[in-house]
PDB file of C-alpha atoms in Angstrom:
ATOM      1  CA  MET L 123      -2.275   2.394  12.479  1.00 59.00           C
ATOM      2  CA  PRO L 124       0.545   4.962  12.006  1.00 69.00           C
ATOM      3  CA  LEU L 125       0.108   7.905  14.317  1.00 80.00           C
ATOM      4  CA  PRO L 126      -1.195  11.143  12.766  1.00 90.00           C
ATOM      5  CA  LYS L 127       1.408  13.890  12.576  1.00 94.00           C
ATOM      6  CA  LEU L 128       0.746  17.245  14.215  1.00 96.00           C
ATOM      7  CA  ILE L 129       1.394  19.860  11.506  1.00 97.00           C
ATOM      8  CA  ALA L 130       0.407  23.231  12.969  1.00 97.00           C
ATOM      9  CA  THR L 131      -1.339  24.905  15.889  1.00 98.00           C
ATOM     10  CA  ALA L 132      -3.157  28.254  15.984  1.00 98.00           C
ATOM     11  CA  LYS L 133      -6.000  30.086  17.690  1.00 98.00           C
ATOM     12  CA  LEU L 134      -9.481  29.900  16.148  1.00 98.00           C
ATOM     13  CA  PRO L 135     -11.928  32.574  17.290  1.00 98.00           C
ATOM     14  CA  THR L 136     -15.548  31.479  16.760  1.00 97.00           C
ATOM     15  CA  PRO L 137     -18.949  32.828  17.815  1.00 96.00           C
ATOM     16  CA  PHE L 138     -18.824  30.275  20.645  1.00 96.00           C
ATOM     17  CA  ALA L 139     -15.293  30.660  22.057  1.00 97.00           C
ATOM     18  CA  VAL L 140     -11.644  31.049  21.071  1.00 98.00           C
ATOM     19  CA  PHE L 141     -10.441  27.515  20.489  1.00 98.00           C
ATOM     20  CA  THR L 142      -6.940  26.187  19.966  1.00 98.00           C
ATOM     21  CA  MET L 143      -6.865  24.525  16.548  1.00 98.00           C
ATOM     22  CA  ARG L 144      -4.472  21.652  15.850  1.00 98.00           C
ATOM     23  CA  ALA L 145      -4.006  20.357  12.304  1.00 98.00           C
ATOM     24  CA  TYR L 146      -2.998  16.700  11.895  1.00 97.00           C
ATOM     25  CA  ARG L 147      -2.039  14.720   8.818  1.00 96.00           C
ATOM     26  CA  SER L 148      -2.821  11.001   8.731  1.00 93.00           C
ATOM     27  CA  ALA L 149      -0.873   8.348   6.824  1.00 91.00           C
ATOM     28  CA  ASP L 150      -3.274   8.562   3.862  1.00 90.00           C
ATOM     29  CA  GLY L 151      -2.454  12.273   3.415  1.00 93.00           C
ATOM     30  CA  LYS L 152      -5.779  13.571   4.714  1.00 94.00           C
ATOM     31  CA  GLU L 153      -5.730  16.495   7.122  1.00 96.00           C
ATOM     32  CA  HIS L 154      -7.884  16.591  10.255  1.00 97.00           C
ATOM     33  CA  LEU L 155      -8.508  19.104  13.032  1.00 97.00           C
ATOM     34  CA  ALA L 156      -8.714  19.048  16.792  1.00 98.00           C
ATOM     35  CA  LEU L 157     -10.321  22.077  18.445  1.00 98.00           C
ATOM     36  CA  THR L 158      -9.526  22.265  22.148  1.00 98.00           C
ATOM     37  CA  LEU L 159     -10.758  24.601  24.844  1.00 98.00           C
ATOM     38  CA  GLY L 160      -9.714  25.127  28.444  1.00 96.00           C
ATOM     39  CA  ASP L 161      -7.531  23.116  30.795  1.00 94.00           C
ATOM     40  CA  LEU L 162      -8.165  19.515  29.775  1.00 95.00           C
ATOM     41  CA  ALA L 163      -6.158  18.206  32.742  1.00 89.00           C
ATOM     42  CA  ALA L 164      -8.109  20.154  35.362  1.00 88.00           C
ATOM     43  CA  GLU L 165      -9.815  18.338  38.207  1.00 87.00           C
ATOM     44  CA  GLY L 166     -13.497  17.541  37.876  1.00 88.00           C
ATOM     45  CA  PRO L 167     -15.541  15.597  35.342  1.00 92.00           C
ATOM     46  CA  PRO L 168     -13.666  14.398  32.236  1.00 95.00           C
ATOM     47  CA  PRO L 169     -13.693  16.825  29.296  1.00 97.00           C
ATOM     48  CA  LEU L 170     -16.596  16.762  26.862  1.00 97.00           C
ATOM     49  CA  VAL L 171     -15.537  15.419  23.451  1.00 97.00           C
ATOM     50  CA  ARG L 172     -17.281  15.390  20.091  1.00 97.00           C
ATOM     51  CA  VAL L 173     -15.866  13.217  17.283  1.00 97.00           C
ATOM     52  CA  HIS L 174     -17.413  14.825  14.196  1.00 96.00           C
ATOM     53  CA  SER L 175     -17.025  13.464  10.680  1.00 94.00           C
ATOM     54  CA  GLU L 176     -16.788  15.975   7.870  1.00 95.00           C
ATOM     55  CA  CYS L 177     -20.072  16.793   6.139  1.00 94.00           C
ATOM     56  CA  LEU L 178     -19.551  19.504   3.531  1.00 96.00           C
ATOM     57  CA  THR L 179     -23.236  19.624   2.610  1.00 95.00           C
ATOM     58  CA  GLY L 180     -24.444  19.908   6.193  1.00 94.00           C
ATOM     59  CA  ASP L 181     -21.581  21.757   7.878  1.00 96.00           C
ATOM     60  CA  ALA L 182     -20.874  24.344   5.168  1.00 95.00           C
ATOM     61  CA  LEU L 183     -23.810  24.346   2.724  1.00 95.00           C
ATOM     62  CA  PHE L 184     -26.637  24.268   5.312  1.00 94.00           C
ATOM     63  CA  SER L 185     -28.218  21.071   3.986  1.00 94.00           C
ATOM     64  CA  LEU L 186     -31.420  19.994   5.695  1.00 95.00           C
ATOM     65  CA  ARG L 187     -31.042  16.390   4.493  1.00 92.00           C
ATOM     66  CA  CYS L 188     -29.008  15.466   7.574  1.00 91.00           C
ATOM     67  CA  ASP L 189     -28.438  16.762  11.108  1.00 93.00           C
ATOM     68  CA  CYS L 190     -24.651  17.133  10.825  1.00 93.00           C
ATOM     69  CA  GLY L 191     -24.409  20.921  10.691  1.00 95.00           C
ATOM     70  CA  PHE L 192     -26.865  21.249  13.553  1.00 95.00           C
ATOM     71  CA  GLN L 193     -24.837  18.776  15.614  1.00 95.00           C
ATOM     72  CA  LEU L 194     -21.575  20.597  14.851  1.00 96.00           C
ATOM     73  CA  ASN L 195     -22.997  23.897  16.084  1.00 96.00           C
ATOM     74  CA  ALA L 196     -24.545  22.248  19.142  1.00 96.00           C
ATOM     75  CA  ALA L 197     -21.266  20.549  20.040  1.00 97.00           C
ATOM     76  CA  LEU L 198     -19.225  23.755  19.812  1.00 97.00           C
ATOM     77  CA  GLU L 199     -21.894  25.573  21.811  1.00 97.00           C
ATOM     78  CA  LYS L 200     -21.914  22.899  24.526  1.00 97.00           C
ATOM     79  CA  ILE L 201     -18.116  22.747  24.797  1.00 98.00           C
ATOM     80  CA  ALA L 202     -17.998  26.549  25.000  1.00 98.00           C
ATOM     81  CA  SER L 203     -20.662  26.580  27.719  1.00 97.00           C
ATOM     82  CA  GLU L 204     -18.506  24.221  29.805  1.00 95.00           C
ATOM     83  CA  ARG L 205     -15.371  26.250  28.924  1.00 96.00           C
ATOM     84  CA  ARG L 206     -13.536  22.988  28.386  1.00 96.00           C
ATOM     85  CA  GLY L 207     -13.538  20.194  25.846  1.00 97.00           C
ATOM     86  CA  VAL L 208     -12.469  18.911  22.441  1.00 98.00           C
ATOM     87  CA  LEU L 209     -14.019  18.674  18.998  1.00 98.00           C
ATOM     88  CA  LEU L 210     -12.285  16.374  16.534  1.00 98.00           C
ATOM     89  CA  TYR L 211     -13.119  17.118  12.898  1.00 97.00           C
ATOM     90  CA  LEU L 212     -12.304  14.056  10.806  1.00 96.00           C
ATOM     91  CA  ARG L 213     -12.151  13.951   7.022  1.00 94.00           C
ATOM     92  CA  GLN L 214     -14.611  11.072   6.612  1.00 92.00           C
ATOM     93  CA  GLU L 215     -17.213  12.590   4.295  1.00 91.00           C
ATOM     94  CA  GLY L 216     -20.412  10.650   3.752  1.00 85.00           C
ATOM     95  CA  ARG L 217     -19.794   8.197   6.628  1.00 87.00           C
ATOM     96  CA  GLY L 218     -16.503   7.356   4.929  1.00 86.00           C
ATOM     97  CA  ILE L 219     -17.549   6.971   1.275  1.00 90.00           C
ATOM     98  CA  GLY L 220     -16.422  10.389   0.015  1.00 90.00           C
ATOM     99  CA  LEU L 221     -18.211  13.414  -1.364  1.00 93.00           C
ATOM    100  CA  ALA L 222     -18.994  12.220  -4.903  1.00 95.00           C
ATOM    101  CA  ASN L 223     -20.309   8.880  -3.659  1.00 91.00           C
ATOM    102  CA  LYS L 224     -22.384  10.720  -1.088  1.00 90.00           C
ATOM    103  CA  VAL L 225     -24.020  12.701  -3.922  1.00 94.00           C
ATOM    104  CA  ARG L 226     -24.646   9.390  -5.709  1.00 94.00           C
ATOM    105  CA  ALA L 227     -26.227   8.051  -2.526  1.00 90.00           C
ATOM    106  CA  TYR L 228     -28.418  11.161  -2.326  1.00 92.00           C
ATOM    107  CA  ALA L 229     -29.599  10.499  -5.886  1.00 94.00           C
ATOM    108  CA  LEU L 230     -30.607   6.965  -4.907  1.00 93.00           C
ATOM    109  CA  GLN L 231     -32.431   8.363  -1.884  1.00 92.00           C
ATOM    110  CA  ASP L 232     -34.286  10.726  -4.221  1.00 92.00           C
ATOM    111  CA  GLN L 233     -35.505   7.571  -5.976  1.00 93.00           C
ATOM    112  CA  GLY L 234     -36.773   6.008  -2.736  1.00 89.00           C
ATOM    113  CA  ALA L 235     -33.813   4.187  -1.141  1.00 89.00           C
ATOM    114  CA  ASP L 236     -33.025   4.916   2.481  1.00 86.00           C
ATOM    115  CA  THR L 237     -29.521   5.965   3.574  1.00 87.00           C
ATOM    116  CA  VAL L 238     -28.453   2.387   4.378  1.00 88.00           C
ATOM    117  CA  ASP L 239     -29.739   0.814   1.156  1.00 89.00           C
ATOM    118  CA  ALA L 240     -28.263   3.645  -0.922  1.00 87.00           C
ATOM    119  CA  ASN L 241     -24.794   2.899   0.446  1.00 90.00           C
ATOM    120  CA  HIS L 242     -25.272  -0.830  -0.130  1.00 93.00           C
ATOM    121  CA  GLN L 243     -26.369  -0.253  -3.733  1.00 92.00           C
ATOM    122  CA  LEU L 244     -23.105   1.630  -4.295  1.00 89.00           C
ATOM    123  CA  GLY L 245     -21.107  -1.246  -2.844  1.00 90.00           C
ATOM    124  CA  PHE L 246     -20.334   0.317   0.551  1.00 90.00           C
ATOM    125  CA  PRO L 247     -21.287  -0.626   4.118  1.00 87.00           C
ATOM    126  CA  ALA L 248     -23.835   1.548   5.883  1.00 84.00           C
ATOM    127  CA  ASP L 249     -20.983   3.194   7.794  1.00 84.00           C
ATOM    128  CA  ASP L 250     -17.393   2.950   6.524  1.00 83.00           C
ATOM    129  CA  ARG L 251     -15.716   5.186   9.112  1.00 86.00           C
ATOM    130  CA  ASP L 252     -12.628   4.267  11.156  1.00 88.00           C
ATOM    131  CA  TYR L 253     -12.268   5.822  14.593  1.00 91.00           C
ATOM    132  CA  GLY L 254      -8.698   4.684  15.213  1.00 91.00           C
ATOM    133  CA  LEU L 255      -7.565   8.115  14.070  1.00 93.00           C
ATOM    134  CA  ALA L 256      -9.775   9.785  16.689  1.00 95.00           C
ATOM    135  CA  VAL L 257      -8.236   7.640  19.420  1.00 95.00           C
ATOM    136  CA  ALA L 258      -4.707   8.523  18.256  1.00 95.00           C
ATOM    137  CA  MET L 259      -5.532  12.241  18.212  1.00 96.00           C
ATOM    138  CA  LEU L 260      -7.052  12.082  21.694  1.00 96.00           C
ATOM    139  CA  ARG L 261      -3.945  10.355  22.986  1.00 95.00           C
ATOM    140  CA  ASP L 262      -1.723  12.994  21.394  1.00 95.00           C
ATOM    141  CA  ILE L 263      -3.763  15.683  23.160  1.00 95.00           C
ATOM    142  CA  GLY L 264      -3.341  13.740  26.393  1.00 94.00           C
ATOM    143  CA  LEU L 265      -6.861  12.407  26.859  1.00 95.00           C
ATOM    144  CA  CYS L 266      -7.754   8.828  27.750  1.00 92.00           C
ATOM    145  CA  ARG L 267     -10.840   9.571  29.882  1.00 95.00           C
ATOM    146  CA  ILE L 268     -13.702  11.553  28.337  1.00 96.00           C
ATOM    147  CA  ARG L 269     -17.415  12.262  28.182  1.00 97.00           C
ATOM    148  CA  LEU L 270     -18.488  11.541  24.617  1.00 96.00           C
ATOM    149  CA  MET L 271     -21.119  13.595  22.817  1.00 96.00           C
ATOM    150  CA  THR L 272     -22.794  11.175  20.390  1.00 94.00           C
ATOM    151  CA  ASN L 273     -25.987   9.304  19.516  1.00 92.00           C
ATOM    152  CA  ASN L 274     -24.020   6.527  17.807  1.00 90.00           C
ATOM    153  CA  PRO L 275     -23.248   3.501  20.004  1.00 90.00           C
ATOM    154  CA  ALA L 276     -20.860   2.100  17.364  1.00 89.00           C
ATOM    155  CA  LYS L 277     -18.698   5.218  17.710  1.00 92.00           C
ATOM    156  CA  LEU L 278     -18.679   4.883  21.487  1.00 92.00           C
ATOM    157  CA  ASP L 279     -17.855   1.165  21.284  1.00 92.00           C
ATOM    158  CA  ALA L 280     -14.991   1.819  18.834  1.00 91.00           C
ATOM    159  CA  LEU L 281     -13.334   4.334  21.161  1.00 95.00           C
ATOM    160  CA  VAL L 282     -13.758   2.110  24.213  1.00 94.00           C
ATOM    161  CA  ARG L 283     -12.392  -0.883  22.307  1.00 94.00           C
ATOM    162  CA  ASP L 284      -9.221   1.106  21.553  1.00 93.00           C
ATOM    163  CA  GLY L 285      -8.687   2.038  25.189  1.00 93.00           C
ATOM    164  CA  VAL L 286     -10.535   5.330  25.703  1.00 95.00           C
ATOM    165  CA  GLU L 287     -12.498   5.412  28.943  1.00 95.00           C
ATOM    166  CA  VAL L 288     -15.910   6.951  28.255  1.00 96.00           C
ATOM    167  CA  THR L 289     -17.509   7.874  31.566  1.00 96.00           C
ATOM    168  CA  GLU L 290     -20.707   9.285  30.043  1.00 95.00           C
ATOM    169  CA  ARG L 291     -22.547   9.405  26.734  1.00 94.00           C
ATOM    170  CA  VAL L 292     -24.015  12.852  26.180  1.00 94.00           C
ATOM    171  CA  ALA L 293     -26.918  12.915  23.703  1.00 91.00           C
ATOM    172  CA  ILE L 294     -26.802  15.467  20.878  1.00 90.00           C
ATOM    173  CA  GLU L 295     -30.099  15.891  19.057  1.00 89.00           C
ATOM    174  CA  ARG L 296     -30.679  18.954  16.906  1.00 88.00           C
ATOM    175  CA  GLY L 297     -32.160  19.839  13.556  1.00 87.00           C
ATOM    176  CA  ARG L 298     -34.963  17.349  12.849  1.00 90.00           C
ATOM    177  CA  ASN L 299     -37.044  18.698   9.970  1.00 92.00           C
ATOM    178  CA  PRO L 300     -39.276  17.379   7.161  1.00 93.00           C
ATOM    179  CA  TYR L 301     -36.255  16.803   4.877  1.00 92.00           C
ATOM    180  CA  ASN L 302     -34.286  14.619   7.288  1.00 88.00           C
ATOM    181  CA  ALA L 303     -36.964  12.937   9.421  1.00 89.00           C
ATOM    182  CA  GLU L 304     -36.844   9.678   7.425  1.00 87.00           C
ATOM    183  CA  TYR L 305     -33.021   9.733   7.468  1.00 84.00           C
ATOM    184  CA  LEU L 306     -32.971  10.131  11.257  1.00 87.00           C
ATOM    185  CA  ASP L 307     -35.571   7.403  11.690  1.00 86.00           C
ATOM    186  CA  THR L 308     -33.443   5.081   9.535  1.00 86.00           C
ATOM    187  CA  LYS L 309     -30.371   5.806  11.643  1.00 85.00           C
ATOM    188  CA  MET L 310     -32.400   4.853  14.697  1.00 86.00           C
ATOM    189  CA  THR L 311     -34.137   1.725  13.377  1.00 87.00           C
ATOM    190  CA  ARG L 312     -31.437   0.274  11.106  1.00 82.00           C
ATOM    191  CA  MET L 313     -28.172   1.602  12.562  1.00 78.00           C
ATOM    192  CA  GLY L 314     -29.033   1.618  16.256  1.00 80.00           C
ATOM    193  CA  HIS L 315     -28.527   5.324  16.880  1.00 87.00           C
ATOM    194  CA  LEU L 316     -29.913   6.462  20.229  1.00 82.00           C
ATOM    195  CA  ILE L 317     -32.379   9.097  19.077  1.00 79.00           C
ATOM    196  CA  GLY L 318     -35.590  10.204  20.767  1.00 69.00           C
ATOM    197  CA  ALA L 319     -36.990   7.795  23.312  1.00 48.00           C
ATOM    198  CA  ARG L 320     -34.176   5.306  22.651  1.00 42.00           C
ATOM    199  CA  GLY L 321     -31.639   7.914  23.739  1.00 38.00           C
ATOM    200  CA  GLU L 322     -33.318   8.709  27.036  1.00 36.00           C
ATOM    201  CA  SER L 323     -32.670   5.429  28.846  1.00 28.00           C
TER     202      SER L 323
END
């Protein structure tokens, strides 16, 4: 995979902390962000990292159909509380199928399909994301040893497979509500996400 190109760097003040924001452009022309905080090379436990895929409906429009916006806020809050860490924001809307197809998948869910079957009915895998970009961005930042904030073992396995040393998986569970309970249960039972009791072992 061609390495993403660093385009620009600037400060990003947020309610949580003042992050350094790095904009990258990947070979397909998409632009991605890395938010960093603190001295990532300091002694002590490896930095906390969240690899977050874009979710316009959840992150910006406050959708209750998923837990993405809740996880984004929780990740920034946790990194800020440790005064050190990284959040990668990848342009992989709808687990990689794009915004319009995600709306199509929502329509199928309105008719009774779960999130996995909806993707399959549209001709996509349950999860079409590629984490090679995340690995390349982490390497550019200078990180090869991290604590990963995720409930998704496939994400963890993908980073480890590409050479990132993950010393700890940090659970991130926020935002369960009546609109997304079935979606979260499907992620647990059909996609192997470590949610609830499965994430406590």
